[in-house]
CSV table of C-alpha atoms and ligand atoms in Angstrom, one decimal:
chain,number,residue,atom,x,y,z
U,13,UNK,CA,-8.4,16.1,25.3
U,14,UNK,CA,-9.8,15.4,21.8
U,15,UNK,CA,-8.5,12.0,20.5
U,16,UNK,CA,-8.1,10.7,17.0
U,17,UNK,CA,-11.1,8.5,16.1
U,18,UNK,CA,-10.9,4.8,17.1
U,19,UNK,CA,-9.0,2.7,14.5
U,20,UNK,CA,-7.0,5.7,13.1
U,21,UNK,CA,-3.4,6.7,13.7
U,22,UNK,CA,-1.3,9.8,13.4
U,23,UNK,CA,1.8,9.2,11.4
U,24,UNK,CA,4.4,11.2,13.2
U,25,UNK,CA,7.6,12.5,11.7
U,26,UNK,CA,9.7,9.7,13.2
U,27,UNK,CA,7.5,7.2,11.4
U,28,UNK,CA,7.0,9.2,8.3
U,29,UNK,CA,10.5,8.3,7.1
U,30,UNK,CA,9.6,4.6,7.3
U,31,UNK,CA,6.5,5.3,5.3
U,32,UNK,CA,8.5,7.2,2.7
U,33,UNK,CA,10.9,4.3,2.5
U,34,UNK,CA,8.1,1.8,1.8
U,35,UNK,CA,6.2,4.1,-0.6
U,36,UNK,CA,9.5,5.0,-2.4
U,37,UNK,CA,10.3,1.3,-3.1
U,38,UNK,CA,6.9,0.8,-4.4
U,39,UNK,CA,7.1,3.8,-6.8
U,40,UNK,CA,10.5,2.6,-8.0
U,41,UNK,CA,9.5,-1.0,-8.7
U,42,UNK,CA,6.2,0.0,-10.4
U,43,UNK,CA,8.2,2.3,-12.6
U,44,UNK,CA,10.5,-0.6,-13.5
U,45,UNK,CA,7.4,-2.5,-14.7
U,46,UNK,CA,6.1,0.5,-16.7
U,47,UNK,CA,3.2,1.4,-14.5
U,48,UNK,CA,1.8,4.9,-14.2
U,49,UNK,CA,0.0,6.5,-11.3
U,50,UNK,CA,-3.7,7.2,-11.0
U,51,UNK,CA,-5.5,9.1,-8.2
U,52,UNK,CA,-9.2,9.0,-7.6
U,53,UNK,CA,-11.4,10.7,-5.0
U,54,UNK,CA,-11.4,9.5,-1.4
U,55,UNK,CA,-15.2,9.3,-1.5
U,56,UNK,CA,-17.4,7.9,-4.2
U,57,UNK,CA,-21.1,7.2,-4.8
U,58,UNK,CA,-21.9,4.2,-2.5
U,59,UNK,CA,-23.1,2.1,-5.5
U,60,UNK,CA,-19.6,2.0,-6.9
U,61,UNK,CA,-18.8,-0.5,-4.2
U,62,UNK,CA,-22.2,-2.1,-3.5
U,63,UNK,CA,-22.6,-3.0,-7.1
U,64,UNK,CA,-19.0,-4.4,-7.5
U,65,UNK,CA,-17.8,-5.8,-4.2
U,66,UNK,CA,-21.2,-7.4,-3.7
U,67,UNK,CA,-24.1,-6.7,-1.4
U,68,UNK,CA,-23.5,-10.0,0.5
U,69,UNK,CA,-19.9,-9.2,1.6
U,70,UNK,CA,-18.8,-8.0,5.0
U,71,UNK,CA,-17.2,-4.9,3.4
U,72,UNK,CA,-20.5,-3.7,2.0
U,73,UNK,CA,-22.8,-5.1,4.7
U,74,UNK,CA,-20.9,-4.1,7.8
U,75,UNK,CA,-17.8,-2.1,7.1
U,76,UNK,CA,-18.5,0.7,4.7
U,77,UNK,CA,-18.6,4.3,5.9
U,78,UNK,CA,-21.8,5.4,4.1
U,79,UNK,CA,-23.3,8.8,4.6
U,80,UNK,CA,-25.7,11.3,2.9
U,81,UNK,CA,-24.0,14.6,2.1
U,82,UNK,CA,-25.9,17.9,2.5
U,83,UNK,CA,-27.3,17.5,-1.0
U,84,UNK,CA,-28.7,14.1,-0.2
U,85,UNK,CA,-26.2,12.1,-2.3
U,86,UNK,CA,-25.4,8.7,-0.9
U,87,UNK,CA,-21.6,8.6,-0.6
U,88,UNK,CA,-19.0,6.3,0.8
U,89,UNK,CA,-15.4,6.6,2.0
U,90,UNK,CA,-13.7,4.1,-0.3
U,91,UNK,CA,-13.1,0.7,1.3
U,92,UNK,CA,-10.7,-0.3,-1.5
U,93,UNK,CA,-9.4,1.0,-4.8
U,94,UNK,CA,-10.2,-1.5,-7.6
U,95,UNK,CA,-13.9,-0.6,-8.0
U,96,UNK,CA,-13.2,3.1,-7.9
U,97,UNK,CA,-10.4,2.8,-10.4
U,98,UNK,CA,-12.7,0.9,-12.8
U,99,UNK,CA,-15.3,3.7,-12.3
U,100,UNK,CA,-12.6,6.2,-13.2
U,101,UNK,CA,-11.4,4.2,-16.2
U,102,UNK,CA,-14.9,3.9,-17.6
U,103,UNK,CA,-15.7,7.6,-17.0
U,104,UNK,CA,-12.4,8.8,-18.6
U,105,UNK,CA,-12.3,6.3,-21.4
U,106,UNK,CA,-9.1,4.5,-20.2
U,107,UNK,CA,-8.6,1.1,-21.9
U,108,UNK,CA,-11.8,1.9,-23.9
U,109,UNK,CA,-10.4,0.7,-27.2
U,110,UNK,CA,-8.7,-2.3,-25.6
U,111,UNK,CA,-5.3,-0.7,-25.1
U,112,UNK,CA,-3.2,-2.0,-22.2
U,113,UNK,CA,-3.3,0.3,-19.2
U,114,UNK,CA,-0.8,-0.4,-16.5
U,115,UNK,CA,-1.8,1.7,-13.4
U,116,UNK,CA,-0.6,2.0,-9.8
U,117,UNK,CA,-2.1,3.8,-6.8
U,118,UNK,CA,-1.5,4.5,-3.1
U,119,UNK,CA,-3.7,6.1,-0.5
U,120,UNK,CA,-6.0,5.8,2.5
U,121,UNK,CA,-9.0,3.4,2.6
U,122,UNK,CA,-11.7,3.1,5.2
U,123,UNK,CA,-13.5,0.1,6.8
U,124,UNK,CA,-15.5,0.1,10.0
U,125,UNK,CA,-13.8,-3.0,11.4
U,126,UNK,CA,-12.9,-4.0,15.0
U,127,UNK,CA,-9.5,-2.4,15.4
U,128,UNK,CA,-6.6,-4.7,16.5
U,129,UNK,CA,-2.9,-5.1,15.6
U,130,UNK,CA,-2.7,-4.7,11.8
U,131,UNK,CA,-6.3,-3.8,11.4
U,132,UNK,CA,-7.5,-0.2,11.4
U,133,UNK,CA,-10.5,1.8,10.3
U,134,UNK,CA,-8.3,4.1,8.2
U,135,UNK,CA,-5.5,2.1,6.7
U,136,UNK,CA,-3.3,2.5,3.6
U,137,UNK,CA,-2.8,0.5,0.6
U,138,UNK,CA,-0.8,0.6,-2.6
U,139,UNK,CA,-1.5,-1.5,-5.5
U,140,UNK,CA,-1.4,-2.0,-9.3
U,141,UNK,CA,-4.0,-2.9,-11.9
U,142,UNK,CA,-3.3,-4.1,-15.4
U,143,UNK,CA,-6.3,-3.4,-17.8
U,144,UNK,CA,-7.2,-5.0,-21.1
U,145,UNK,CA,-5.3,-8.2,-21.3
U,146,UNK,CA,-7.2,-11.5,-20.8
U,147,UNK,CA,-4.0,-13.5,-20.9
U,148,UNK,CA,-2.3,-15.3,-18.1
U,149,UNK,CA,0.9,-13.3,-18.8
U,150,UNK,CA,-0.8,-10.2,-17.2
U,151,UNK,CA,-1.8,-12.2,-14.1
U,152,UNK,CA,1.9,-13.2,-13.7
U,153,UNK,CA,3.1,-9.7,-14.4
U,154,UNK,CA,1.0,-8.5,-11.5
U,155,UNK,CA,2.2,-11.3,-9.2
U,156,UNK,CA,5.8,-10.8,-10.2
U,157,UNK,CA,5.4,-7.1,-9.5
U,158,UNK,CA,3.9,-7.7,-6.1
U,159,UNK,CA,6.7,-10.2,-5.3
U,160,UNK,CA,9.4,-7.8,-6.5
U,161,UNK,CA,8.0,-5.1,-4.2
U,162,UNK,CA,8.0,-7.5,-1.3
U,163,UNK,CA,11.6,-8.6,-1.9
U,164,UNK,CA,12.8,-5.0,-2.4
U,165,UNK,CA,11.3,-4.2,1.0
U,166,UNK,CA,13.6,-6.8,2.5
U,167,UNK,CA,10.8,-9.3,3.1
U,168,UNK,CA,12.4,-12.5,1.7
U,169,UNK,CA,10.2,-15.0,3.5
U,170,UNK,CA,6.6,-14.9,2.6
U,171,UNK,CA,4.0,-17.4,1.4
U,172,UNK,CA,2.1,-16.9,-1.8
U,173,UNK,CA,-1.2,-18.6,-1.9
U,174,UNK,CA,-2.7,-19.2,-5.3
U,175,UNK,CA,-6.0,-20.4,-6.6
U,176,UNK,CA,-8.3,-20.1,-9.5
U,177,UNK,CA,-12.0,-19.3,-9.4
U,178,UNK,CA,-12.4,-20.1,-13.1
U,179,UNK,CA,-14.7,-18.4,-15.5
U,180,UNK,CA,-18.5,-17.8,-14.8
U,181,UNK,CA,-19.5,-21.3,-16.1
U,182,UNK,CA,-16.9,-23.1,-14.0
U,183,UNK,CA,-17.9,-21.2,-11.0
U,184,UNK,CA,-21.6,-21.9,-11.6
U,185,UNK,CA,-21.1,-25.7,-11.6
U,186,UNK,CA,-18.7,-25.5,-8.7
U,187,UNK,CA,-21.1,-23.4,-6.6
U,188,UNK,CA,-23.8,-26.0,-7.1
U,189,UNK,CA,-21.5,-28.8,-5.9
U,190,UNK,CA,-20.3,-26.8,-3.0
U,191,UNK,CA,-23.8,-25.8,-1.9
U,192,UNK,CA,-24.9,-29.5,-2.0
U,193,UNK,CA,-21.9,-30.5,0.1
U,194,UNK,CA,-22.4,-27.7,2.6
U,195,UNK,CA,-26.1,-28.2,3.0
U,196,UNK,CA,-25.5,-31.7,4.1
U,197,UNK,CA,-23.2,-30.2,6.8
U,198,UNK,CA,-25.3,-27.2,7.5
U,199,UNK,CA,-25.8,-27.8,11.3
U,200,UNK,CA,-22.0,-27.8,11.8
U,201,UNK,CA,-21.6,-24.3,10.4
U,202,UNK,CA,-21.6,-21.1,12.4
U,203,UNK,CA,-24.7,-19.0,12.1
U,204,UNK,CA,-22.8,-16.5,9.9
U,205,UNK,CA,-21.7,-19.2,7.5
U,206,UNK,CA,-25.3,-20.6,7.3
U,207,UNK,CA,-26.3,-17.1,6.2
U,208,UNK,CA,-23.4,-17.1,3.7
U,209,UNK,CA,-24.5,-20.4,2.3
U,210,UNK,CA,-27.7,-18.7,1.1
U,211,UNK,CA,-26.2,-15.4,-0.1
U,212,UNK,CA,-22.6,-16.2,-1.1
U,213,UNK,CA,-21.6,-19.8,-0.6
U,214,UNK,CA,-18.0,-19.5,-1.8
U,215,UNK,CA,-17.3,-17.2,1.2
U,216,UNK,CA,-18.0,-20.1,3.6
U,217,UNK,CA,-14.5,-21.4,2.6
U,218,UNK,CA,-13.1,-18.0,3.7
U,219,UNK,CA,-14.3,-18.3,7.2
U,220,UNK,CA,-11.6,-18.4,9.9
U,221,UNK,CA,-14.0,-20.0,12.5
U,222,UNK,CA,-12.6,-23.5,13.6
U,223,UNK,CA,-16.2,-24.9,13.4
U,224,UNK,CA,-16.5,-23.8,9.7
U,225,UNK,CA,-13.0,-24.9,8.8
U,226,UNK,CA,-13.9,-28.4,10.2
U,227,UNK,CA,-17.2,-28.5,8.3
U,228,UNK,CA,-15.4,-27.6,5.1
U,229,UNK,CA,-13.0,-30.6,5.3
U,230,UNK,CA,-13.6,-32.7,2.2
U,231,UNK,CA,-15.5,-30.0,0.4
U,232,UNK,CA,-15.3,-30.2,-3.4
U,233,UNK,CA,-12.3,-28.2,-4.7
U,234,UNK,CA,-12.9,-25.5,-7.4
U,235,UNK,CA,-9.8,-26.7,-9.3
U,236,UNK,CA,-11.7,-29.9,-10.1
U,237,UNK,CA,-14.5,-27.9,-11.7
U,238,UNK,CA,-12.5,-25.7,-14.1
U,239,UNK,CA,-13.4,-26.0,-17.7
U,240,UNK,CA,-10.7,-26.3,-20.4
U,241,UNK,CA,-10.2,-22.5,-20.9
U,242,UNK,CA,-10.0,-21.8,-17.1
U,243,UNK,CA,-7.7,-24.7,-16.6
U,244,UNK,CA,-5.3,-23.7,-19.4
U,245,UNK,CA,-5.3,-20.2,-18.0
U,246,UNK,CA,-4.4,-21.3,-14.5
U,247,UNK,CA,-1.8,-23.9,-15.7
U,248,UNK,CA,0.0,-21.1,-17.6
U,249,UNK,CA,0.0,-18.8,-14.6
U,250,UNK,CA,1.6,-21.6,-12.5
U,251,UNK,CA,4.2,-22.5,-15.1
U,252,UNK,CA,5.3,-18.9,-15.7
U,253,UNK,CA,5.7,-18.4,-11.9
U,254,UNK,CA,7.7,-21.6,-11.6
U,255,UNK,CA,10.0,-20.6,-14.5
U,256,UNK,CA,10.5,-17.2,-12.7
U,257,UNK,CA,11.5,-19.0,-9.5
U,258,UNK,CA,8.5,-17.7,-7.6
U,259,UNK,CA,7.3,-20.2,-5.0
U,260,UNK,CA,3.6,-20.6,-4.4
U,261,UNK,CA,1.2,-22.8,-2.6
U,262,UNK,CA,-2.1,-23.8,-4.3
U,263,UNK,CA,-4.8,-23.3,-1.8
U,264,UNK,CA,-8.2,-24.4,-3.1
U,265,UNK,CA,-10.0,-22.6,-0.2
U,266,UNK,CA,-8.7,-19.2,-1.2
U,267,UNK,CA,-11.7,-17.3,-2.6
U,268,UNK,CA,-11.0,-13.8,-1.3
U,269,UNK,CA,-13.8,-11.7,0.2
U,270,UNK,CA,-15.0,-9.9,-2.8
U,271,UNK,CA,-17.6,-10.9,-5.5
U,272,UNK,CA,-15.8,-9.6,-8.5
U,273,UNK,CA,-12.9,-12.0,-8.9
U,274,UNK,CA,-12.7,-14.7,-11.6
U,275,UNK,CA,-9.8,-17.0,-12.6
U,276,UNK,CA,-6.6,-16.3,-10.7
U,277,UNK,CA,-6.7,-15.1,-7.1
U,278,UNK,CA,-3.8,-14.9,-4.7
U,279,UNK,CA,-2.7,-13.7,-1.3
U,280,UNK,CA,0.6,-12.9,0.3
U,281,UNK,CA,1.1,-14.0,3.9
U,282,UNK,CA,3.8,-13.5,6.4
U,283,UNK,CA,4.5,-15.4,9.6
U,284,UNK,CA,5.9,-12.1,11.1
U,285,UNK,CA,2.3,-11.0,11.5
U,286,UNK,CA,-0.2,-12.3,14.1
U,287,UNK,CA,-3.7,-13.4,13.2
U,288,UNK,CA,-3.9,-10.7,10.5
U,289,UNK,CA,-1.3,-12.5,8.5
U,290,UNK,CA,-2.2,-11.4,5.0
U,291,UNK,CA,-0.3,-8.4,3.8
U,292,UNK,CA,-1.5,-8.3,0.2
U,293,UNK,CA,-3.7,-10.0,-2.3
U,294,UNK,CA,-5.5,-9.7,-5.6
U,295,UNK,CA,-6.8,-11.4,-8.6
U,296,UNK,CA,-8.4,-11.2,-12.0
U,297,UNK,CA,-11.7,-9.4,-12.4
U,298,UNK,CA,-13.0,-9.8,-16.0
U,299,UNK,CA,-16.6,-8.8,-15.3
U,300,UNK,CA,-16.2,-5.7,-13.2
U,301,UNK,CA,-16.2,-3.2,-16.0
U,302,UNK,CA,-19.6,-4.4,-17.2
U,303,UNK,CA,-21.0,-4.6,-13.7
U,304,UNK,CA,-20.2,-0.9,-13.4
U,305,UNK,CA,-21.8,0.0,-16.7
U,306,UNK,CA,-18.7,-0.1,-18.9
U,307,UNK,CA,-17.6,-2.2,-21.9
U,308,UNK,CA,-16.3,-5.7,-21.1
U,309,UNK,CA,-12.6,-5.3,-20.2
U,310,UNK,CA,-10.5,-8.0,-18.7
U,311,UNK,CA,-8.2,-6.9,-15.9
U,312,UNK,CA,-6.1,-8.1,-13.0
U,313,UNK,CA,-4.5,-6.4,-10.0
U,314,UNK,CA,-3.3,-6.5,-6.4
U,315,UNK,CA,-3.2,-4.4,-3.3
U,316,UNK,CA,-0.9,-4.4,-0.3
U,317,UNK,CA,-1.6,-3.0,3.2
U,318,UNK,CA,1.2,-0.5,4.1
U,319,UNK,CA,0.6,-0.7,7.9
U,320,UNK,CA,1.1,-4.5,7.7
U,321,UNK,CA,4.2,-4.2,5.6
U,322,UNK,CA,5.6,-1.7,8.1
U,323,UNK,CA,5.0,-4.2,10.9
U,324,UNK,CA,6.8,-7.0,9.0
U,325,UNK,CA,9.8,-4.8,8.1
U,326,UNK,CA,10.0,-3.6,11.7
U,327,UNK,CA,10.0,-7.1,13.1
U,328,UNK,CA,12.7,-8.1,10.7
U,329,UNK,CA,14.7,-5.0,11.6
U,330,UNK,CA,15.0,-4.1,7.9
U,331,UNK,CA,14.4,-0.3,8.1
U,332,UNK,CA,17.3,1.8,6.8
U,333,UNK,CA,19.4,3.5,9.6
U,334,UNK,CA,18.1,6.6,11.3
U,335,UNK,CA,17.2,9.7,9.3
U,336,UNK,CA,19.5,12.6,9.0
U,337,UNK,CA,17.9,16.0,9.4
U,338,UNK,CA,20.3,18.2,7.5
U,339,UNK,CA,23.7,18.2,5.7
U,340,UNK,CA,24.8,21.6,7.1
U,341,UNK,CA,23.9,23.7,10.2
U,342,UNK,CA,24.5,27.4,10.0
U,343,UNK,CA,25.7,28.8,13.4
U,344,UNK,CA,25.8,32.5,14.1
U,345,UNK,CA,27.9,34.0,16.9
U,346,UNK,CA,25.6,37.0,17.3
U,347,UNK,CA,22.1,37.8,16.3
U,348,UNK,CA,23.5,40.7,14.2
U,349,UNK,CA,24.8,38.1,11.7
U,350,UNK,CA,21.5,36.3,11.2
U,351,UNK,CA,21.0,38.1,7.9
U,352,UNK,CA,24.4,36.8,6.6
U,353,UNK,CA,23.6,33.3,8.1
U,354,UNK,CA,20.3,33.2,6.3
U,355,UNK,CA,21.9,34.3,3.0
U,356,UNK,CA,24.5,31.6,3.3
U,357,UNK,CA,21.8,29.0,4.0
U,358,UNK,CA,19.9,30.3,0.9
U,359,UNK,CA,22.9,29.8,-1.4
U,360,UNK,CA,23.7,26.3,0.0
U,361,UNK,CA,20.1,25.2,-0.4
U,362,UNK,CA,20.2,26.4,-4.0
U,363,UNK,CA,23.2,24.1,-4.4
U,364,UNK,CA,21.0,21.3,-3.2
U,365,UNK,CA,22.2,20.9,0.4
U,366,UNK,CA,19.7,20.6,3.3
U,367,UNK,CA,20.5,23.4,5.7
U,368,UNK,CA,19.3,24.3,9.2
U,369,UNK,CA,19.6,27.7,10.7
U,370,UNK,CA,19.0,28.9,14.3
U,371,UNK,CA,15.4,30.3,14.7
U,372,UNK,CA,15.4,30.1,18.5
U,373,UNK,CA,18.0,32.7,19.1
U,374,UNK,CA,20.1,30.2,21.1
U,375,UNK,CA,23.5,31.0,22.5
U,376,UNK,CA,26.5,30.3,20.4
U,377,UNK,CA,27.4,27.2,22.5
U,378,UNK,CA,23.9,25.7,22.4
U,379,UNK,CA,23.7,26.2,18.6
U,380,UNK,CA,26.8,23.9,18.4
U,381,UNK,CA,25.0,21.4,20.6
U,382,UNK,CA,21.9,21.5,18.4
U,383,UNK,CA,24.1,21.1,15.3
U,384,UNK,CA,25.5,17.9,16.8
U,385,UNK,CA,22.1,16.6,17.6
U,386,UNK,CA,20.8,17.3,14.1
U,387,UNK,CA,23.3,14.8,12.6
U,388,UNK,CA,24.5,17.5,10.2
U,389,UNK,CA,27.9,16.5,8.7
U,390,UNK,CA,29.1,20.1,8.6
U,391,UNK,CA,28.5,23.4,10.2
U,392,UNK,CA,29.1,26.9,8.8
U,393,UNK,CA,30.1,29.2,11.6
U,394,UNK,CA,29.5,32.9,11.1
U,395,UNK,CA,31.7,34.7,13.7
U,396,UNK,CA,32.9,38.3,14.0
U,397,UNK,CA,36.6,37.9,13.4
U,398,UNK,CA,36.3,35.8,10.2
U,399,UNK,CA,33.4,37.9,9.0
U,400,UNK,CA,35.6,41.0,9.2
U,401,UNK,CA,37.8,39.4,6.5
U,402,UNK,CA,34.8,38.3,4.4
U,403,UNK,CA,35.1,34.7,5.5
U,404,UNK,CA,33.3,32.0,7.6
U,405,UNK,CA,34.4,28.8,9.1
U,406,UNK,CA,33.5,25.4,7.7
U,407,UNK,CA,33.6,22.7,10.4
U,408,UNK,CA,33.5,19.0,9.8
U,409,UNK,CA,31.4,17.8,12.7
U,410,UNK,CA,32.8,14.4,12.8
U,411,UNK,CA,36.6,15.1,12.7
U,412,UNK,CA,36.4,18.5,14.2
U,413,UNK,CA,38.6,19.9,11.4
U,414,UNK,CA,37.8,23.4,10.2
U,415,UNK,CA,38.8,25.6,7.4
U,416,UNK,CA,38.1,29.2,6.3
U,417,UNK,CA,35.8,29.8,3.3
U,418,UNK,CA,35.4,33.1,1.5
U,419,UNK,CA,31.8,34.3,1.5
U,420,UNK,CA,32.1,34.8,-2.2
U,421,UNK,CA,32.9,31.1,-2.6
U,422,UNK,CA,29.9,29.8,-0.7
U,423,UNK,CA,27.9,29.3,-3.8
U,424,UNK,CA,30.6,27.0,-5.2
U,425,UNK,CA,31.1,25.1,-2.0
U,426,UNK,CA,31.6,21.4,-2.5
U,427,UNK,CA,31.6,19.1,0.5
Q,26,LIG,P1,-8.2,-6.6,0.8
Q,26,LIG,O1,-8.6,-5.4,-0.1
Q,26,LIG,O2,-9.2,-6.9,1.8
Q,26,LIG,O3,-7.8,-7.8,0.0
Q,26,LIG,O4,-6.9,-6.1,1.5
Q,26,LIG,C1,-5.7,-6.0,0.9
Q,26,LIG,C2,-4.6,-5.7,2.0
Q,26,LIG,O5,-5.0,-4.5,2.7
Q,26,LIG,C3,-4.6,-6.8,3.1
Q,26,LIG,O6,-3.8,-7.9,2.8
Q,26,LIG,C4,-4.1,-6.0,4.3
Q,26,LIG,O7,-2.7,-5.9,4.2
Q,26,LIG,C5,-4.7,-4.6,4.0
Q,26,LIG,N1,-5.9,-4.4,4.8
Q,26,LIG,C6,-7.1,-4.7,4.6
Q,26,LIG,N2,-8.0,-4.3,5.5
Q,26,LIG,C7,-7.2,-3.6,6.4
Q,26,LIG,C8,-7.5,-3.0,7.7
Q,26,LIG,N3,-8.7,-2.8,8.2
Q,26,LIG,N4,-6.4,-2.5,8.4
Q,26,LIG,C9,-5.1,-2.6,7.9
Q,26,LIG,N5,-4.8,-3.2,6.7
Q,26,LIG,C10,-5.8,-3.7,6.0
């Protein structure tokens, strides 16, 4: 039997309604914040990501699906959205004259990771990006949006980790101090982190290996290296969040995996998840437009993993009650009446009801059984006696009550 590739999942109809619930909430909340949708291709030129996420990151080094197409173009299945969205913005002139663009997206992303609970090779994210504002009010808008989505999904308990990576200058002086500190403790680091120390020292702070965590105790904190501009920016973010009643924890070790962040970075965590406890994150990326060949454009955004949100909502038991397949089932006593049955269904659907008809040529009795199973609130019964008088029976499936309805009145039927 041919199996789905490792790290991928089929989303079956029973789960699809849960996905629709989560995606529906996201659409609703982003609309309330005035965000508009953008869709970009699932594959991009590989350099979109290698130039932006950074050559020395796990995503680019180990996890990207890169391939040559038949024309010899080096392509990649997108591992995330931000860089591709910036590519699209530059190409299409979005935010080109400094106008604010509020954008949201949702779709599949691909990383060649070791699959485990909450970690897949094809996974799904939704997120939002706010282009053109350098001000902390746009950082907080994005965080407030992410928090509003989380709460609307019924996830009341979460931890919001917050940090600032400052501007380039702050980061430069911090990097120096960190490298000095870590070099002194080099022997205690894992081999991987010793490598990071050379290529991308901030990422050592990101390591989950106990050995590295221990070696980082007492490391200089970036917040002590912020210059006045960076510090003011971060202080304003913190005070707006506090005024809005959003709780956060300042975590100086939060650097996020990607190279393109500056100033605010944040991550949402839930205790309902196992080791993969982050369900969303983001930050500001003021240099990304230029790195991809565009005009300098400040921007900030976040992304959330849909699979992880589903795991949390499931564990909290917060999914809405089971789906209903149809409002009305049309039941025909005899196959001779299937034309009439279908015409009744057509009229009811035009009125906006969801209607099931029998397409299995089942017996009269088993059509009733099916109607019960479908959860339809009503059934329309097309039977010889009533049909002779130009009527059908309308049955309330819950109370069992039934009444006659003229065929000519079907199109005005109100339930
Ligand atoms: P990132 O782009 O790495 O910051 O990821 C943002 C969010 O996407 C994470 O917080 C996860 O919820 C989700 N995510 C990232 N990688 C995966 C993966 N391999 N499988 C499932 N979800 C993921």
